[in-house]
Coordinates of C-alpha atoms in Angstrom, one line a residue:
X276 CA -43.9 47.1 29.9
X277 CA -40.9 48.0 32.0
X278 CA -41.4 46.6 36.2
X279 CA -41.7 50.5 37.1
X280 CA -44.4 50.9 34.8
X281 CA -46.3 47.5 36.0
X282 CA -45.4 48.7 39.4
X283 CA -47.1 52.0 39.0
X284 CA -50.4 50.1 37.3
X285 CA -50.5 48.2 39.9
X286 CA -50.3 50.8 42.9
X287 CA -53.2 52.8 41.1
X288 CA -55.5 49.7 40.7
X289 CA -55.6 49.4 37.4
X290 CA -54.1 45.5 37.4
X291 CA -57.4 43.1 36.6
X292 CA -57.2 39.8 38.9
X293 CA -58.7 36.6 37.9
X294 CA -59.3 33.6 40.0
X295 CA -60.3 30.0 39.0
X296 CA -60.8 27.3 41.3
X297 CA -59.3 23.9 39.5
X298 CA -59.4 20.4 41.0
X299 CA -56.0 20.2 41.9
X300 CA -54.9 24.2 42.3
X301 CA -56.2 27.1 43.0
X302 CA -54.8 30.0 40.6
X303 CA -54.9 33.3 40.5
X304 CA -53.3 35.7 37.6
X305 CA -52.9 39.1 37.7
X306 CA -53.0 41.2 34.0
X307 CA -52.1 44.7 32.8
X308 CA -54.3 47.4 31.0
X309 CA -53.4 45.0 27.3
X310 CA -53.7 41.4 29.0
X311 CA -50.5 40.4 29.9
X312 CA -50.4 38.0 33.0
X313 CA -47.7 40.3 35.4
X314 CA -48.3 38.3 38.5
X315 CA -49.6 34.8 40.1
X316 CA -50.1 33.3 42.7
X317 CA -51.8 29.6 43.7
X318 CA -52.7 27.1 46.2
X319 CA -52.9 23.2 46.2
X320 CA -55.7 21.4 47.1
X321 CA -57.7 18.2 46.3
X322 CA -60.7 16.5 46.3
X323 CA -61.9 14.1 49.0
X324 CA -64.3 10.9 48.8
X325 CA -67.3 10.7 51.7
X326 CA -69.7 8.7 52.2
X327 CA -70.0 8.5 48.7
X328 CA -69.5 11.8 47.3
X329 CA -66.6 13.7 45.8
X330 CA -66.6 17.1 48.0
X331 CA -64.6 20.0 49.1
X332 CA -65.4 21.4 52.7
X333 CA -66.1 25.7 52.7
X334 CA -63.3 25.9 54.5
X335 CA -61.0 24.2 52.0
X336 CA -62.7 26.7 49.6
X337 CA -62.2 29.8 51.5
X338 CA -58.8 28.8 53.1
X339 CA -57.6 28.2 49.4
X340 CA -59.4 31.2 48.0
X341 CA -56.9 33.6 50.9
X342 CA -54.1 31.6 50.6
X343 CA -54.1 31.8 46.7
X344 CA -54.0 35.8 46.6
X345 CA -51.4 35.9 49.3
X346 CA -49.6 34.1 47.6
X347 CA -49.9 36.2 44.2
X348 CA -49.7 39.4 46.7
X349 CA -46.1 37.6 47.7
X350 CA -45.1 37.5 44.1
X351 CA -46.2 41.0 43.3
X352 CA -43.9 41.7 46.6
X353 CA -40.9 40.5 45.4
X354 CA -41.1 41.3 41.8
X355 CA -42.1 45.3 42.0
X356 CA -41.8 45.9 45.9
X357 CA -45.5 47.5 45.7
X358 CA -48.1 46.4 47.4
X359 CA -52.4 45.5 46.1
X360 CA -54.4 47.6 47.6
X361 CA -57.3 47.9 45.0
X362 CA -58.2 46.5 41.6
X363 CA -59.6 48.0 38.2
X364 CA -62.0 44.5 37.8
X365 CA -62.0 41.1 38.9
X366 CA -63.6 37.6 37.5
X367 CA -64.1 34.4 39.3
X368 CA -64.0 30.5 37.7
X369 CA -64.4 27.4 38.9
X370 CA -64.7 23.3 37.8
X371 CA -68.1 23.0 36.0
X372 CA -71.1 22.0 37.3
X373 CA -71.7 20.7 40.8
X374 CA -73.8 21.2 43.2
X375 CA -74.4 23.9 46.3
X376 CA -78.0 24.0 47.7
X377 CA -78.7 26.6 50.2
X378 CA -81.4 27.3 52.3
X379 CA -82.8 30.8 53.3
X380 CA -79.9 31.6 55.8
X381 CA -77.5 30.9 53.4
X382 CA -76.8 27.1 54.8
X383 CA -75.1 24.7 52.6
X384 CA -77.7 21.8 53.1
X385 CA -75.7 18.6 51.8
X386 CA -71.5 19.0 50.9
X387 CA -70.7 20.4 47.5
X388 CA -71.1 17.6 44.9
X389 CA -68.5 17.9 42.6
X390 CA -68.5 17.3 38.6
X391 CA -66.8 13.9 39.4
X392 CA -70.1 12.4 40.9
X393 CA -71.9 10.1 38.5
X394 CA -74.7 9.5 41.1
X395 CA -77.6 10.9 39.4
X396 CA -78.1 8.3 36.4
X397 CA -81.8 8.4 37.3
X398 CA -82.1 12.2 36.9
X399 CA -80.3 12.2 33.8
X400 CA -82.3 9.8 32.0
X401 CA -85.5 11.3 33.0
X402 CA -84.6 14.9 32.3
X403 CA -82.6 13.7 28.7
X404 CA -86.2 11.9 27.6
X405 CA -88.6 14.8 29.1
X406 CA -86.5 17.5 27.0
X407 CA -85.0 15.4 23.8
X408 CA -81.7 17.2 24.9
X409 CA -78.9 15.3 26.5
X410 CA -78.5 16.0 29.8
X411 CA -75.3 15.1 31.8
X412 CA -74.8 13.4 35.0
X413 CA -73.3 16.4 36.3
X414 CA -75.0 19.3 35.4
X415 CA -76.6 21.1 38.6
X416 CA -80.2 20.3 37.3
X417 CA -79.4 16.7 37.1
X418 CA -78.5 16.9 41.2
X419 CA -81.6 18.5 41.8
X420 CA -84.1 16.1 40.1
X421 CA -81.6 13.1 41.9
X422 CA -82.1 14.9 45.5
X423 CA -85.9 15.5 44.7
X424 CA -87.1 12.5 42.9
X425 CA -84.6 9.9 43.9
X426 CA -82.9 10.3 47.2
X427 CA -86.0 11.8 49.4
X428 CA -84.2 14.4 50.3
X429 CA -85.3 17.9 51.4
X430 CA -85.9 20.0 48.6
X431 CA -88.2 21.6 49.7
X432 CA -85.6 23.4 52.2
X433 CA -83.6 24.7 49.2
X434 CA -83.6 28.5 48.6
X435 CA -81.3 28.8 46.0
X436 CA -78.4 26.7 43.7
X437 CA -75.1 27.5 42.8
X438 CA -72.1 26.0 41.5
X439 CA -68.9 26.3 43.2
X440 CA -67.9 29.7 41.1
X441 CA -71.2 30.9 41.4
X442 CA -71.2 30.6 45.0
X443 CA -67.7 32.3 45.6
X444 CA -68.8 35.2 43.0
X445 CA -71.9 35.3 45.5
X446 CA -70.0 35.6 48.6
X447 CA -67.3 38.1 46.9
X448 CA -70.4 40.4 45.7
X449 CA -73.8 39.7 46.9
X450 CA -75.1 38.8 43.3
X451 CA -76.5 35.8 42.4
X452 CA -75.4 35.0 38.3
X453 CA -73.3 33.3 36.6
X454 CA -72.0 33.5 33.3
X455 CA -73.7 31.9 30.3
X456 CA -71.2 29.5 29.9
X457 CA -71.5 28.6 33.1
X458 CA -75.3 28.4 33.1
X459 CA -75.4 25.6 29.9
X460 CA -73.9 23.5 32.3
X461 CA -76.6 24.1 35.2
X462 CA -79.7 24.0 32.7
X463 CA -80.3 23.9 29.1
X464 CA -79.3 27.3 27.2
X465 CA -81.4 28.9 24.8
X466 CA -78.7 30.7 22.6
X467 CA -81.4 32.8 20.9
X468 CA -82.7 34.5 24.4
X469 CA -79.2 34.1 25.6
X470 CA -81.1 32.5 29.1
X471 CA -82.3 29.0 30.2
X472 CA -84.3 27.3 27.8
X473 CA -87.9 28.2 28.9
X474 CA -89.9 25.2 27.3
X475 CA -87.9 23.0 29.3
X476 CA -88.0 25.1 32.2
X477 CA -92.0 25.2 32.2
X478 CA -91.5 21.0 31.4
X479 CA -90.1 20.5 34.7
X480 CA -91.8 22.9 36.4
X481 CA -95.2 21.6 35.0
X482 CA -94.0 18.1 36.4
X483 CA -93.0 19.3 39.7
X484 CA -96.3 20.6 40.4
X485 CA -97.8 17.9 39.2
X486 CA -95.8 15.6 41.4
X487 CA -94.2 17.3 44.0
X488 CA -96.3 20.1 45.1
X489 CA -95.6 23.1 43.2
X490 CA -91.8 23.1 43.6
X491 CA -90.3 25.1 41.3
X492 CA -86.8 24.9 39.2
X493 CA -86.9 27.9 38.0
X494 CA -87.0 29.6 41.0
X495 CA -83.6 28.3 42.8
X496 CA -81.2 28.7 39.8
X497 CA -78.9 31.8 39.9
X498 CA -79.6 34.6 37.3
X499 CA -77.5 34.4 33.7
X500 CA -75.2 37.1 32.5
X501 CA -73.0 37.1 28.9
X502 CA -69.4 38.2 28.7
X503 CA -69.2 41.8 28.7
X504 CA -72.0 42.5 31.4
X505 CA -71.7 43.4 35.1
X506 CA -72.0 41.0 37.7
X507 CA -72.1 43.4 40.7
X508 CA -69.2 45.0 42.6
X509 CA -66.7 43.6 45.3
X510 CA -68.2 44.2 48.9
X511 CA -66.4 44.8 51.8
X512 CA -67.0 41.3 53.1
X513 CA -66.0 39.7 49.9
X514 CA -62.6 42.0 50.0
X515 CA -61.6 40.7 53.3
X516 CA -62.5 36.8 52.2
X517 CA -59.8 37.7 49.1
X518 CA -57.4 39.7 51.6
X519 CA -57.6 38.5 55.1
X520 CA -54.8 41.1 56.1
X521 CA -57.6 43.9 55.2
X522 CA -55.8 45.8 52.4
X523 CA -57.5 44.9 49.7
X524 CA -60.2 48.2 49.1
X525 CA -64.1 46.7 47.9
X526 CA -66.2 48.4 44.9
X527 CA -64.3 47.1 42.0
X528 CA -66.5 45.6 38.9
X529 CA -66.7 41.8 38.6
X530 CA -67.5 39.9 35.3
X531 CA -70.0 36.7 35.2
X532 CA -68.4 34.0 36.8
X533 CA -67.2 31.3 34.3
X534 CA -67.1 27.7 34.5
X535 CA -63.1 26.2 33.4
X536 CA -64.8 25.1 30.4
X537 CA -65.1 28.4 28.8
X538 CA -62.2 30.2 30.7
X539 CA -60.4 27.9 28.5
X540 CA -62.1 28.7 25.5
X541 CA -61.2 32.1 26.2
X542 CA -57.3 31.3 26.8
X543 CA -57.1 29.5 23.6
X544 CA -59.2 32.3 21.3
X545 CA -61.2 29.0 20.3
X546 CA -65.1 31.1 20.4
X547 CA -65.2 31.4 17.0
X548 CA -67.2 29.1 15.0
X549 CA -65.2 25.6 13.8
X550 CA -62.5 26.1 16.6
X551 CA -62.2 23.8 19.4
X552 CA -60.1 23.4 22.3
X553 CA -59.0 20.3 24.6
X554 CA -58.5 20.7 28.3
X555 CA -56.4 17.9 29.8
X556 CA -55.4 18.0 33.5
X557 CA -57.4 15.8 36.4
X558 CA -60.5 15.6 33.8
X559 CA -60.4 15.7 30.3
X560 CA -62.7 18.3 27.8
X561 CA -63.3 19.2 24.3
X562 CA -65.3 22.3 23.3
X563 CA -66.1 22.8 19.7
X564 CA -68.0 25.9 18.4
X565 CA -70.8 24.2 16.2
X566 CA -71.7 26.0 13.2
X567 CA -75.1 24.1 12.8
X568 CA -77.1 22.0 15.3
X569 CA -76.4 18.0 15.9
X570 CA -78.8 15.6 14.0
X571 CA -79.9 13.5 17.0
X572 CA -79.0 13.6 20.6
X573 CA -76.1 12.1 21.8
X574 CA -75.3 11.2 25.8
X575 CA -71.5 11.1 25.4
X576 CA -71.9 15.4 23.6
X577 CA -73.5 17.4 25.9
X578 CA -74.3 21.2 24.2
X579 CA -73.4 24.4 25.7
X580 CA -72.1 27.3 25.0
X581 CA -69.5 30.2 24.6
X582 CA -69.4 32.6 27.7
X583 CA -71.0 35.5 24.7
X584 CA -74.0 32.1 24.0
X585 CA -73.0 30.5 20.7
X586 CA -73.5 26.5 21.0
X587 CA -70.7 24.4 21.4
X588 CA -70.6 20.6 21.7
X589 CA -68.7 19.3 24.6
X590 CA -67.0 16.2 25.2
X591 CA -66.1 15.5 29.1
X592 CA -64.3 12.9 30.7
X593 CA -63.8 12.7 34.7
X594 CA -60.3 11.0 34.2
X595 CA -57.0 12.2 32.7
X596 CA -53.9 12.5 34.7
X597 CA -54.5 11.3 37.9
X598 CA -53.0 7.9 36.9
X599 CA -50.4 9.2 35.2
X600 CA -49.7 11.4 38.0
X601 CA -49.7 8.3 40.4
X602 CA -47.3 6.4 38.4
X603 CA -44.7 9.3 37.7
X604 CA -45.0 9.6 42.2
X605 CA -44.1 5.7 42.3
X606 CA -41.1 6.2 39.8
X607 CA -40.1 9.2 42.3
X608 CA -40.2 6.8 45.1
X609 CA -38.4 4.5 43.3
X610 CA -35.3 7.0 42.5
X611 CA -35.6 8.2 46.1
X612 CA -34.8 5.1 47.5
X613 CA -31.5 4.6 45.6
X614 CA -30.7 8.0 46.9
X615 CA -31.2 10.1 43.4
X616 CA -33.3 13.0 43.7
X617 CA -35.3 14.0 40.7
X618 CA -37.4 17.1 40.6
X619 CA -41.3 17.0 39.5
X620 CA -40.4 18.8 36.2
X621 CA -37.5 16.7 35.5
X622 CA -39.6 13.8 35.8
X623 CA -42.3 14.8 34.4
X624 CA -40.0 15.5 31.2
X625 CA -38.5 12.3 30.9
X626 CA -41.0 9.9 31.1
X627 CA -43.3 11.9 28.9
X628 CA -40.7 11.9 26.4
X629 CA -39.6 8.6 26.9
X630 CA -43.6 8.1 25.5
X631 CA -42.3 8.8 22.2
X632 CA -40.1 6.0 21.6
X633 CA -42.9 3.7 22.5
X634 CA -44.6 0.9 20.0
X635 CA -47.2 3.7 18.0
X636 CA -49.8 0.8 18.9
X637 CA -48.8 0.4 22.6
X638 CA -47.1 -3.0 22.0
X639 CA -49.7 -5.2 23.9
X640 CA -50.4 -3.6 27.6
X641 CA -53.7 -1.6 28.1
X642 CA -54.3 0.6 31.0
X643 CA -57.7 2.0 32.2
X644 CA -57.2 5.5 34.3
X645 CA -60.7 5.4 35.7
X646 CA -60.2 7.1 39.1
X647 CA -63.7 7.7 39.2
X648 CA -66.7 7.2 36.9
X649 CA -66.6 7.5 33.3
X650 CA -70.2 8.4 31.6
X651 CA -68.9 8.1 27.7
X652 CA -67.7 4.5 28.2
X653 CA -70.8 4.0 30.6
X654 CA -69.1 3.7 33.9
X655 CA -70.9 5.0 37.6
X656 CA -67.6 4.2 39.6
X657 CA -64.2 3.2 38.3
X658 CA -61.0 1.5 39.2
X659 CA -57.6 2.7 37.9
X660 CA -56.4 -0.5 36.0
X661 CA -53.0 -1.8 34.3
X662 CA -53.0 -5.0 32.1
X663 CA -51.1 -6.5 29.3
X664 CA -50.6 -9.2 26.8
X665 CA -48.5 -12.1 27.8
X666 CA -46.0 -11.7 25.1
X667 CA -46.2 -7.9 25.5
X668 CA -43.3 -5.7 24.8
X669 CA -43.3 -4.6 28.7
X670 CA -40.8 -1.5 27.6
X671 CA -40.4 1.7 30.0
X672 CA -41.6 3.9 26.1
X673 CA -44.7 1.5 25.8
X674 CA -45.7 1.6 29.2
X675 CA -46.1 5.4 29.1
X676 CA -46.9 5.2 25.6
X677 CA -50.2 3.7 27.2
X678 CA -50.5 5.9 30.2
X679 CA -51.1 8.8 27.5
X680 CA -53.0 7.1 25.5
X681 CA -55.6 6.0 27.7
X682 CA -55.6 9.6 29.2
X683 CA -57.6 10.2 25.8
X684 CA -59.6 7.2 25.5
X685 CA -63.1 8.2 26.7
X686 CA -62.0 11.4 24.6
X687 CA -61.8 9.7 21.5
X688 CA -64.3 7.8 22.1
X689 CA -66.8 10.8 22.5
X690 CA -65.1 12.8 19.5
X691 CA -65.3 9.9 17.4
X692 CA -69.4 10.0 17.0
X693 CA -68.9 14.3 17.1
X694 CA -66.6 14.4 14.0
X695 CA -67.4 11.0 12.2
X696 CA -71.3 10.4 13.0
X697 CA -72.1 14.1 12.8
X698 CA -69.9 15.7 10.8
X699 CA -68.9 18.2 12.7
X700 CA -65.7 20.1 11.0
X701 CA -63.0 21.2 13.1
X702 CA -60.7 24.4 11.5
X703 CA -58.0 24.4 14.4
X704 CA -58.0 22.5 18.1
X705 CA -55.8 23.9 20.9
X706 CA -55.0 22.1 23.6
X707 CA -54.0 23.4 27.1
X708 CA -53.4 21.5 30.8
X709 CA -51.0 19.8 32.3
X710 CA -51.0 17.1 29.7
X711 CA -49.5 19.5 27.4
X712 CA -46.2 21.1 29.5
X713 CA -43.5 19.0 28.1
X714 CA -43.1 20.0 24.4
X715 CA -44.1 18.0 21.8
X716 CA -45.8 15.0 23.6
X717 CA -49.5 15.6 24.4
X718 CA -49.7 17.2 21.3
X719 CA -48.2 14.2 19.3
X720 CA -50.5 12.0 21.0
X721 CA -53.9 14.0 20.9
X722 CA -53.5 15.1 17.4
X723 CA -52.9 11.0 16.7
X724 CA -56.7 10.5 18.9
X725 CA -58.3 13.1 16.7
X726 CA -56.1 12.9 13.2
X727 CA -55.9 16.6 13.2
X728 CA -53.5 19.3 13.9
X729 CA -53.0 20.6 17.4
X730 CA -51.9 24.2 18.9
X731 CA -50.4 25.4 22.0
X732 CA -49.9 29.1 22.7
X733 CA -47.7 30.6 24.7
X734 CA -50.2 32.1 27.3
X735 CA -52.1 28.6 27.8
X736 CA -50.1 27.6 30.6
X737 CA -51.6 30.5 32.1
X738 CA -54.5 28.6 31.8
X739 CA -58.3 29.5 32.6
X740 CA -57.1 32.1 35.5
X741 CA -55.9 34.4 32.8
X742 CA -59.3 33.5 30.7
X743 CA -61.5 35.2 33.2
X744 CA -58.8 37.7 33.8
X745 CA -59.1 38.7 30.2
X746 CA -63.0 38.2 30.6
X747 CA -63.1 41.0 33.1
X748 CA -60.9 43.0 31.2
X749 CA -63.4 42.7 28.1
X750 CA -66.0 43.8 30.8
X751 CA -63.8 47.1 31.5
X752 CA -62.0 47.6 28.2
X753 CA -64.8 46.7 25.3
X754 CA -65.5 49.3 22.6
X755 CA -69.3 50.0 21.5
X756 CA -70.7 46.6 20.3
X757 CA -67.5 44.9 20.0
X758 CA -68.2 40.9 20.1
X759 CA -65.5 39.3 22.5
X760 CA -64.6 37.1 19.6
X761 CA -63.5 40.3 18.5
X762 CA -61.8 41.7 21.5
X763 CA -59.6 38.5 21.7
X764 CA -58.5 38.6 18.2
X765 CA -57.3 42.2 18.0
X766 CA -57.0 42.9 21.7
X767 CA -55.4 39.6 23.3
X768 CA -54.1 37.1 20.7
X769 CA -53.3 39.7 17.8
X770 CA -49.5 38.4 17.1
X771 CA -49.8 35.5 19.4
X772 CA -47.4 32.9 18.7
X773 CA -48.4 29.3 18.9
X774 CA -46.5 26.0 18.2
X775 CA -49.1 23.4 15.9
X776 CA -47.8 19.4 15.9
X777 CA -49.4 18.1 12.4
X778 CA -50.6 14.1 12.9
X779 CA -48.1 11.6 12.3
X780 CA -49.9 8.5 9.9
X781 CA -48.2 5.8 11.7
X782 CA -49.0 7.7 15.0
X783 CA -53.0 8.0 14.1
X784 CA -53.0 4.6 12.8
X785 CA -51.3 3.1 16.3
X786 CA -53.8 4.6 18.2
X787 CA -56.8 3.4 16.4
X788 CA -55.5 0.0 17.2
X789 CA -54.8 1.0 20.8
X790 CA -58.7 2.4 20.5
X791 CA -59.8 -0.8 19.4
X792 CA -58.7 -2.8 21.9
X793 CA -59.3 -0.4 24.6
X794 CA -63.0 -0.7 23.7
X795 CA -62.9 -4.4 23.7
X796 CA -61.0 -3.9 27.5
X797 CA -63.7 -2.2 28.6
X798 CA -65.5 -5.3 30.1
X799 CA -62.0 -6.3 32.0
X800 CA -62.3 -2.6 33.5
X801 CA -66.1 -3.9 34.4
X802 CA -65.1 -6.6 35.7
X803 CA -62.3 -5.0 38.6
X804 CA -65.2 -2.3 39.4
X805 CA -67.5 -5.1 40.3
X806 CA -65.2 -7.4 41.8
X807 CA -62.5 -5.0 43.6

């Protein structure tokens, strides 16, 4: 489509906006009528520790919400001299999980918890043993058994619980829901009733009561759409939170709010049965669509689902590239100071690359990237960590090598007892992230973790902005009873090209003695968090 035409589409409202809300950016990607991002826009923002909890403030959510669409309201601007003054739909995502109490005047009652707290190990293990179902740290209901049971605090106060996307989708429409995706990761999904599970919903309800004086689970948690249905309207008020200059007009549809986890399903056509996807940026997930259910439970797979319900066996991991990001800022420094000015990209590019030169087994150093927690190695707090063998081969290529490597341990770790102890059978994995920019790298090394081969389409740099774009576009665009696995693969990704890296034998073997000795490690790691 010619920039007169998109200019056109997008004067008469017909240009579909989605929004998610990352750990590191906010993004924002505008699509046409056939799912082509046309425009973006983003802001950068990041997480902060206090008193003992990984938060954003409201105002770094709403501030960053504003400043993300001016931005993409800049780029439309400049690139078809038109300006947005109403949309055809809209669809809002966020990081997964968390937590956002409220009372009945709409008062956050403790900061936003983030998906990076491992503080609720109590919760976890009583809810995991009361339902036989593993349930995460993370997961909202996992906060709210902690607050309740655990840390004495008010509970009784709360109103209502969101997540961070179901709390902007909230404030944008007046709706409390959330997509079914979104809602495996606040409670237990039943895939058959496409809502929360209800034996485990009268389980903990029966044991409040019992307990606790009648309080009631069931009663806080935000309603659950699929892909496909309405989730309300843009107001007024939620129009001039998007466009604080007043342009933007309210009333257009908005899909069920999605969690990253299956935006990115959704940019990577991986809802399907036997298709998978890993997301690799600040944290570190793989999603595979299960075709049967897992023997036994498992606390490093946590099931969820698709945003359209089918169950999907996650592997999550709060650390990825914050360390390597760290290092690739210190190498800047270092190039600064001798005067040579690198950009980010450039950078980025080199070092990554230089990765491939490195010993396949990492030639004796070992690194641990544990920013924070990590639940699949059994870690509540974590310390990032560089070490190596006394007659190591202490090469530039090994020592990022290692950076990448361990960037996937807890991955491997958790997909190891997913494809090896259950079985599970894995048709295609694409990946998508940061992790994956410079060509050929993360996929080299992710496709040694997992010995399989690894995709990357074109549009996955787009990321999960343009999923729940394309999610609100199946909400406008769907034919009668036309599934969304469907819709993707003759409406979105019909022709789509898409770049696969096959493992390398000497590459798969390297990392499974990098593996090895990374589990062994894992008491020196244990050691600095208790100590440092």
């Amino acid at each position: 489509m010619d920039k007169n035409k998109i200019a056109q589409l997008i004067s008469e409202g017909k240009a579909v906006l989605g929004i998610e809300f990352g750990s590191t950016r906010i993004k924002g990607v505008l699509i046409d009528e056939e799912n082509n991002p046309i425009a973006q826009g983003g802001h950068e923002w990041e997480n902060r520790f206090e008193n003992g909890i990984w938060t954003y403030s409201l105002d770094d959510i709403w501030d960053g919400l504003a400043d993300c669409y001016a931005d993409m309201k800049k780029n439309v601007q400049e690139t078809y001299g038109v300006e947005i003054t109403k949309l055809a739909g809209l669809g809002i995502s966020g990081m997964m999980h968390g937590y956002m109490p409220f009372d009945k005047a709409g008062n956050l009652l403790y900061p936003f918890r983030t998906w990076r707290n491992t503080i609720t190990g109590n919760a976890a293990k009583l809810l995991t043993e009361m339902f036989d179902f593993n349930i995460p740290q993370r997961w909202t209901i996992s906060h709210c058994i902690e607050s309740l049971c655990f840390r004495n605090e008010n509970f009784k106060d709360v109103d209502y619980v969101l997540t961070l996307a179901g709390y902007v989708h909230y404030m944008l429409t007046g709706v409390k829901a959330v997509g079914i995706g979104e809602a495996s990761g606040i409670f237990p999904i039943d895939s058959e009733t496409l809502d929360y599970d209800k034996k485990m919903l009268d389980k903990i309800d029966n044991y409040l009561a019992e307990n606790y004086g009648g309080l009631s689970i069931s009663k806080v948690l935000p309603k659950v759409l699929v892909a496909g249905e309405n989730a309300g309207y843009l107001t007024e008020e939620g129009a001039k939170r998007l466009d604080r200059s007043g342009k933007l007009e309210k009333g257009c549809p908005v899909c069920p709010c999605e969690g990253d986890a299956g935006t990115g399903m959704v940019a990577t056509n991986s809802v399907k049965v036997r298709t998978g996807n890993v997301s690799a940026g600040t944290s570190v997930f793989a999603m595979v669509v299960l075709e049967k259910a897992l023997k036994k439970v498992h606390e490093e797979i946590d099931l969820v689902t698709t945003p359209s319900g089918e169950a999907v066996g996650m592997v999550h991991c709060n650390n990825c590239t914050s360390d390597i990001n760290a290092w690739v800022s210190l190498f800047g420094e270092v190039l600064k100071s001798f005067g040579a000015l690198v950009s980010a990209n450039d950078l980025y590019t080199t070092l990554f690359n230089a990765a491939l030169d490195g010993a396949k087994n990492g030639g004796g150093l070992m690194s641990y990237n544990y920013f924070s927690g990590e639940h699949v190695t059994g870690f509540t707090s974590g310390r990032p960590l560089f070490t190596r063998e006394e007659n190591a081969e202490f090469t530039l290529a090994n020592f990022m090598r290692v950076q990448l490597y361990t960037a996937l341990g807890a991955l491997k770790t958790g997909l190891d007892i997913m494809q090896k102890e259950e079985n599970v059978k894995i048709d295609s994995i694409f990946g998508h992230g940061g992790f994956f920019k410079t060509k050929d790298v993360g996929q080299k090394i992710l496709a040694a973790a997992i010995d399989a081969p690894v995709s990357v389409m074109a549009t996955a740099g787009e990321g999960g902005a343009w999923g729940i774009a394309v999610l609100a576009s199946y909400m406008l665009h769907k034919s009668d009873n036309e599934t969304l696995s469907e819709f993707l693969e003759n409406k979105v990704f019909k022709g789509q090209e898409y770049y696969t890296v096959q493992p390398d034998a000497s590459d798969v073997e390297g990392f499974n003695e990098f593996i090895s000795k990374y589990k062994k490690g894992l008491a020196v790691e244990k050691a600095a968090v208790e100590n440092l």
